């Protein structure tokens, strides 16, 4: 069956960096857009970043623009989220998701989801 598995989360001090990975299995995702979302305790899930099937276009939430970079490796069925200059408000569970063709800021448009990885940024 189709699975998305995130990795790379952890505890980091403010100003530090982390690189999240999300590996897909069970099918090829070459024609799929990817997205990253996050959910902090007591808050709704929010959009972080998205990338189209060919990597030609990327989209970011204003809160992470200039600090986070989404990329993909179609040969590895993997999407990445490089997170730099992390802030305590970036603390959340981060989820990757996949949908046909392009990325989207709307979570309900994604067909496949990972289980999430915790990112904690200490001040």
PDB file of C-alpha atoms in Angstrom:
ATOM      1  CA  UNK A   1       0.000   0.000   0.000  1.00  0.00           C
ATOM      2  CA  UNK A   2       1.018   3.621  -0.373  1.00  0.00           C
ATOM      3  CA  UNK A   3       3.037   5.001   2.513  1.00  0.00           C
ATOM      4  CA  UNK A   4       4.721   8.309   3.255  1.00  0.00           C
ATOM      5  CA  UNK A   5       7.296   8.240   6.032  1.00  0.00           C
ATOM      6  CA  UNK A   6       8.787  11.415   7.475  1.00  0.00           C
ATOM      7  CA  UNK A   7      12.118  11.605   9.253  1.00  0.00           C
ATOM      8  CA  UNK A   8      14.586  14.203  10.465  1.00  0.00           C
ATOM      9  CA  UNK A   9      12.615  15.849  13.227  1.00  0.00           C
ATOM     10  CA  UNK A  10      14.075  16.526  16.644  1.00  0.00           C
ATOM     11  CA  UNK A  11      15.025  19.119  19.216  1.00  0.00           C
ATOM     12  CA  UNK A  12      17.049  22.131  18.128  1.00  0.00           C
ATOM     13  CA  UNK A  13      17.914  25.509  19.606  1.00  0.00           C
ATOM     14  CA  UNK A  14      16.525  28.678  18.135  1.00  0.00           C
ATOM     15  CA  UNK A  15      18.574  29.752  15.142  1.00  0.00           C
ATOM     16  CA  UNK A  16      19.474  26.196  14.289  1.00  0.00           C
ATOM     17  CA  UNK A  17      18.593  24.037  11.301  1.00  0.00           C
ATOM     18  CA  UNK A  18      16.895  20.754  10.544  1.00  0.00           C
ATOM     19  CA  UNK A  19      16.257  18.858   7.334  1.00  0.00           C
ATOM     20  CA  UNK A  20      13.083  16.840   7.108  1.00  0.00           C
ATOM     21  CA  UNK A  21      12.696  14.016   4.632  1.00  0.00           C
ATOM     22  CA  UNK A  22       9.595  12.240   3.422  1.00  0.00           C
ATOM     23  CA  UNK A  23       9.953   9.003   1.512  1.00  0.00           C
ATOM     24  CA  UNK A  24       7.096   7.604  -0.495  1.00  0.00           C
ATOM     25  CA  UNK A  25       6.556   3.946  -1.248  1.00  0.00           C
ATOM     26  CA  UNK A  26       3.912   1.757  -2.830  1.00  0.00           C
ATOM     27  CA  UNK A  27       3.771   3.762  -6.055  1.00  0.00           C
ATOM     28  CA  UNK A  28       5.779   6.261  -8.032  1.00  0.00           C
ATOM     29  CA  UNK A  29       5.207   9.896  -7.123  1.00  0.00           C
ATOM     30  CA  UNK A  30       6.849  11.394 -10.184  1.00  0.00           C
ATOM     31  CA  UNK A  31       3.564  12.980 -11.294  1.00  0.00           C
ATOM     32  CA  UNK A  32       2.602  14.123  -7.823  1.00  0.00           C
ATOM     33  CA  UNK A  33       3.013  17.428  -6.106  1.00  0.00           C
ATOM     34  CA  UNK A  34       4.189  17.440  -2.525  1.00  0.00           C
ATOM     35  CA  UNK A  35       3.309  19.561   0.446  1.00  0.00           C
ATOM     36  CA  UNK A  36       4.483  20.085   3.994  1.00  0.00           C
ATOM     37  CA  UNK A  37       2.050  21.038   6.723  1.00  0.00           C
ATOM     38  CA  UNK A  38       2.449  21.465  10.452  1.00  0.00           C
ATOM     39  CA  UNK A  39       0.264  21.374  13.527  1.00  0.00           C
ATOM     40  CA  UNK A  40       1.178  22.899  16.857  1.00  0.00           C
ATOM     41  CA  UNK A  41      -0.589  21.888  20.088  1.00  0.00           C
ATOM     42  CA  UNK A  42      -4.034  23.442  20.294  1.00  0.00           C
ATOM     43  CA  UNK A  43      -3.837  24.824  16.768  1.00  0.00           C
ATOM     44  CA  UNK A  44      -5.165  23.809  13.394  1.00  0.00           C
ATOM     45  CA  UNK A  45      -2.972  22.201  10.794  1.00  0.00           C
ATOM     46  CA  UNK A  46      -1.384  24.850   8.603  1.00  0.00           C
ATOM     47  CA  UNK A  47       0.327  24.960   5.253  1.00  0.00           C
ATOM     48  CA  UNK A  48       4.106  25.305   5.224  1.00  0.00           C
ATOM     49  CA  UNK A  49       5.399  24.642   1.709  1.00  0.00           C
ATOM     50  CA  UNK A  50       4.539  22.899  -1.548  1.00  0.00           C
ATOM     51  CA  UNK A  51       6.270  21.871  -4.750  1.00  0.00           C
ATOM     52  CA  UNK A  52       4.945  20.876  -8.161  1.00  0.00           C
ATOM     53  CA  UNK A  53       5.519  17.484  -9.768  1.00  0.00           C
ATOM     54  CA  UNK A  54       8.589  18.623 -11.685  1.00  0.00           C
ATOM     55  CA  UNK A  55       9.950  20.942  -9.016  1.00  0.00           C
ATOM     56  CA  UNK A  56       9.377  23.902 -11.287  1.00  0.00           C
ATOM     57  CA  UNK A  57       7.304  25.856  -8.808  1.00  0.00           C
ATOM     58  CA  UNK A  58       7.447  26.139  -5.052  1.00  0.00           C
ATOM     59  CA  UNK A  59       5.138  27.857  -2.598  1.00  0.00           C
ATOM     60  CA  UNK A  60       5.688  28.929   0.987  1.00  0.00           C
ATOM     61  CA  UNK A  61       3.713  30.257   3.886  1.00  0.00           C
ATOM     62  CA  UNK A  62       4.703  33.818   4.709  1.00  0.00           C
ATOM     63  CA  UNK A  63       5.875  32.698   8.136  1.00  0.00           C
ATOM     64  CA  UNK A  64       8.609  30.477   6.677  1.00  0.00           C
ATOM     65  CA  UNK A  65       9.507  32.284   3.460  1.00  0.00           C
ATOM     66  CA  UNK A  66      13.233  32.903   3.242  1.00  0.00           C
ATOM     67  CA  UNK A  67      14.001  30.359   5.967  1.00  0.00           C
ATOM     68  CA  UNK A  68      12.587  27.062   4.645  1.00  0.00           C
ATOM     69  CA  UNK A  69      13.271  25.374   1.310  1.00  0.00           C
ATOM     70  CA  UNK A  70      11.277  22.526  -0.195  1.00  0.00           C
ATOM     71  CA  UNK A  71      12.892  20.246  -2.756  1.00  0.00           C
ATOM     72  CA  UNK A  72      12.333  16.825  -4.244  1.00  0.00           C
ATOM     73  CA  UNK A  73      14.201  13.860  -5.665  1.00  0.00           C
ATOM     74  CA  UNK A  74      11.918  11.982  -8.043  1.00  0.00           C
ATOM     75  CA  UNK A  75      14.377   9.145  -8.449  1.00  0.00           C
ATOM     76  CA  UNK A  76      14.125   8.528  -4.717  1.00  0.00           C
ATOM     77  CA  UNK A  77      10.399   9.279  -4.364  1.00  0.00           C
ATOM     78  CA  UNK A  78      11.411  11.744  -1.673  1.00  0.00           C
ATOM     79  CA  UNK A  79      10.634  15.319  -0.713  1.00  0.00           C
ATOM     80  CA  UNK A  80      12.721  17.430   1.641  1.00  0.00           C
ATOM     81  CA  UNK A  81      12.177  20.456   3.813  1.00  0.00           C
ATOM     82  CA  UNK A  82      15.318  22.337   4.757  1.00  0.00           C
ATOM     83  CA  UNK A  83      14.553  24.513   7.767  1.00  0.00           C
ATOM     84  CA  UNK A  84      17.011  27.236   8.735  1.00  0.00           C
ATOM     85  CA  UNK A  85      16.915  30.016  11.331  1.00  0.00           C
ATOM     86  CA  UNK A  86      14.379  28.048  13.317  1.00  0.00           C
ATOM     87  CA  UNK A  87      12.214  29.856  15.844  1.00  0.00           C
ATOM     88  CA  UNK A  88      10.309  28.540  18.864  1.00  0.00           C
ATOM     89  CA  UNK A  89       7.057  29.232  16.995  1.00  0.00           C
ATOM     90  CA  UNK A  90       8.124  26.643  14.407  1.00  0.00           C
ATOM     91  CA  UNK A  91       7.576  23.947  17.036  1.00  0.00           C
ATOM     92  CA  UNK A  92       4.978  21.520  15.697  1.00  0.00           C
ATOM     93  CA  UNK A  93       4.383  18.099  14.231  1.00  0.00           C
ATOM     94  CA  UNK A  94       5.325  18.299  10.564  1.00  0.00           C
ATOM     95  CA  UNK A  95       3.454  16.259   7.979  1.00  0.00           C
ATOM     96  CA  UNK A  96       4.232  15.581   4.347  1.00  0.00           C
ATOM     97  CA  UNK A  97       1.485  14.985   1.823  1.00  0.00           C
ATOM     98  CA  UNK A  98       1.154  14.134  -1.869  1.00  0.00           C
ATOM     99  CA  UNK A  99      -1.427  14.967  -4.505  1.00  0.00           C
ATOM    100  CA  UNK A 100      -1.662  14.547  -8.257  1.00  0.00           C
ATOM    101  CA  UNK A 101       0.175  17.089 -10.386  1.00  0.00           C
ATOM    102  CA  UNK A 102       0.804  20.255  -8.425  1.00  0.00           C
ATOM    103  CA  UNK A 103       1.213  21.206  -4.817  1.00  0.00           C
ATOM    104  CA  UNK A 104      -1.558  23.022  -2.984  1.00  0.00           C
ATOM    105  CA  UNK A 105      -1.980  25.126   0.126  1.00  0.00           C
ATOM    106  CA  UNK A 106      -5.245  23.316   0.887  1.00  0.00           C
ATOM    107  CA  UNK A 107      -4.778  20.204   2.988  1.00  0.00           C
ATOM    108  CA  UNK A 108      -8.025  18.565   1.859  1.00  0.00           C
ATOM    109  CA  UNK A 109      -6.682  18.361  -1.699  1.00  0.00           C
ATOM    110  CA  UNK A 110      -3.975  15.885  -0.759  1.00  0.00           C
ATOM    111  CA  UNK A 111      -4.562  12.165  -1.234  1.00  0.00           C
ATOM    112  CA  UNK A 112      -1.721  10.748   0.823  1.00  0.00           C
ATOM    113  CA  UNK A 113      -0.310  11.736   4.211  1.00  0.00           C
ATOM    114  CA  UNK A 114       2.589  10.741   6.391  1.00  0.00           C
ATOM    115  CA  UNK A 115       2.357  10.065  10.103  1.00  0.00           C
ATOM    116  CA  UNK A 116       4.239  13.221  11.112  1.00  0.00           C
ATOM    117  CA  UNK A 117       7.539  14.048  12.744  1.00  0.00           C
ATOM    118  CA  UNK A 118       8.001  16.259  15.794  1.00  0.00           C
ATOM    119  CA  UNK A 119      10.087  19.413  15.547  1.00  0.00           C
ATOM    120  CA  UNK A 120      10.818  21.237  18.795  1.00  0.00           C
ATOM    121  CA  UNK A 121      12.698  24.534  18.842  1.00  0.00           C
ATOM    122  CA  UNK A 122      13.931  25.714  22.224  1.00  0.00           C
ATOM    123  CA  UNK A 123      14.516  29.368  23.029  1.00  0.00           C
TER     124      UNK A 123
END
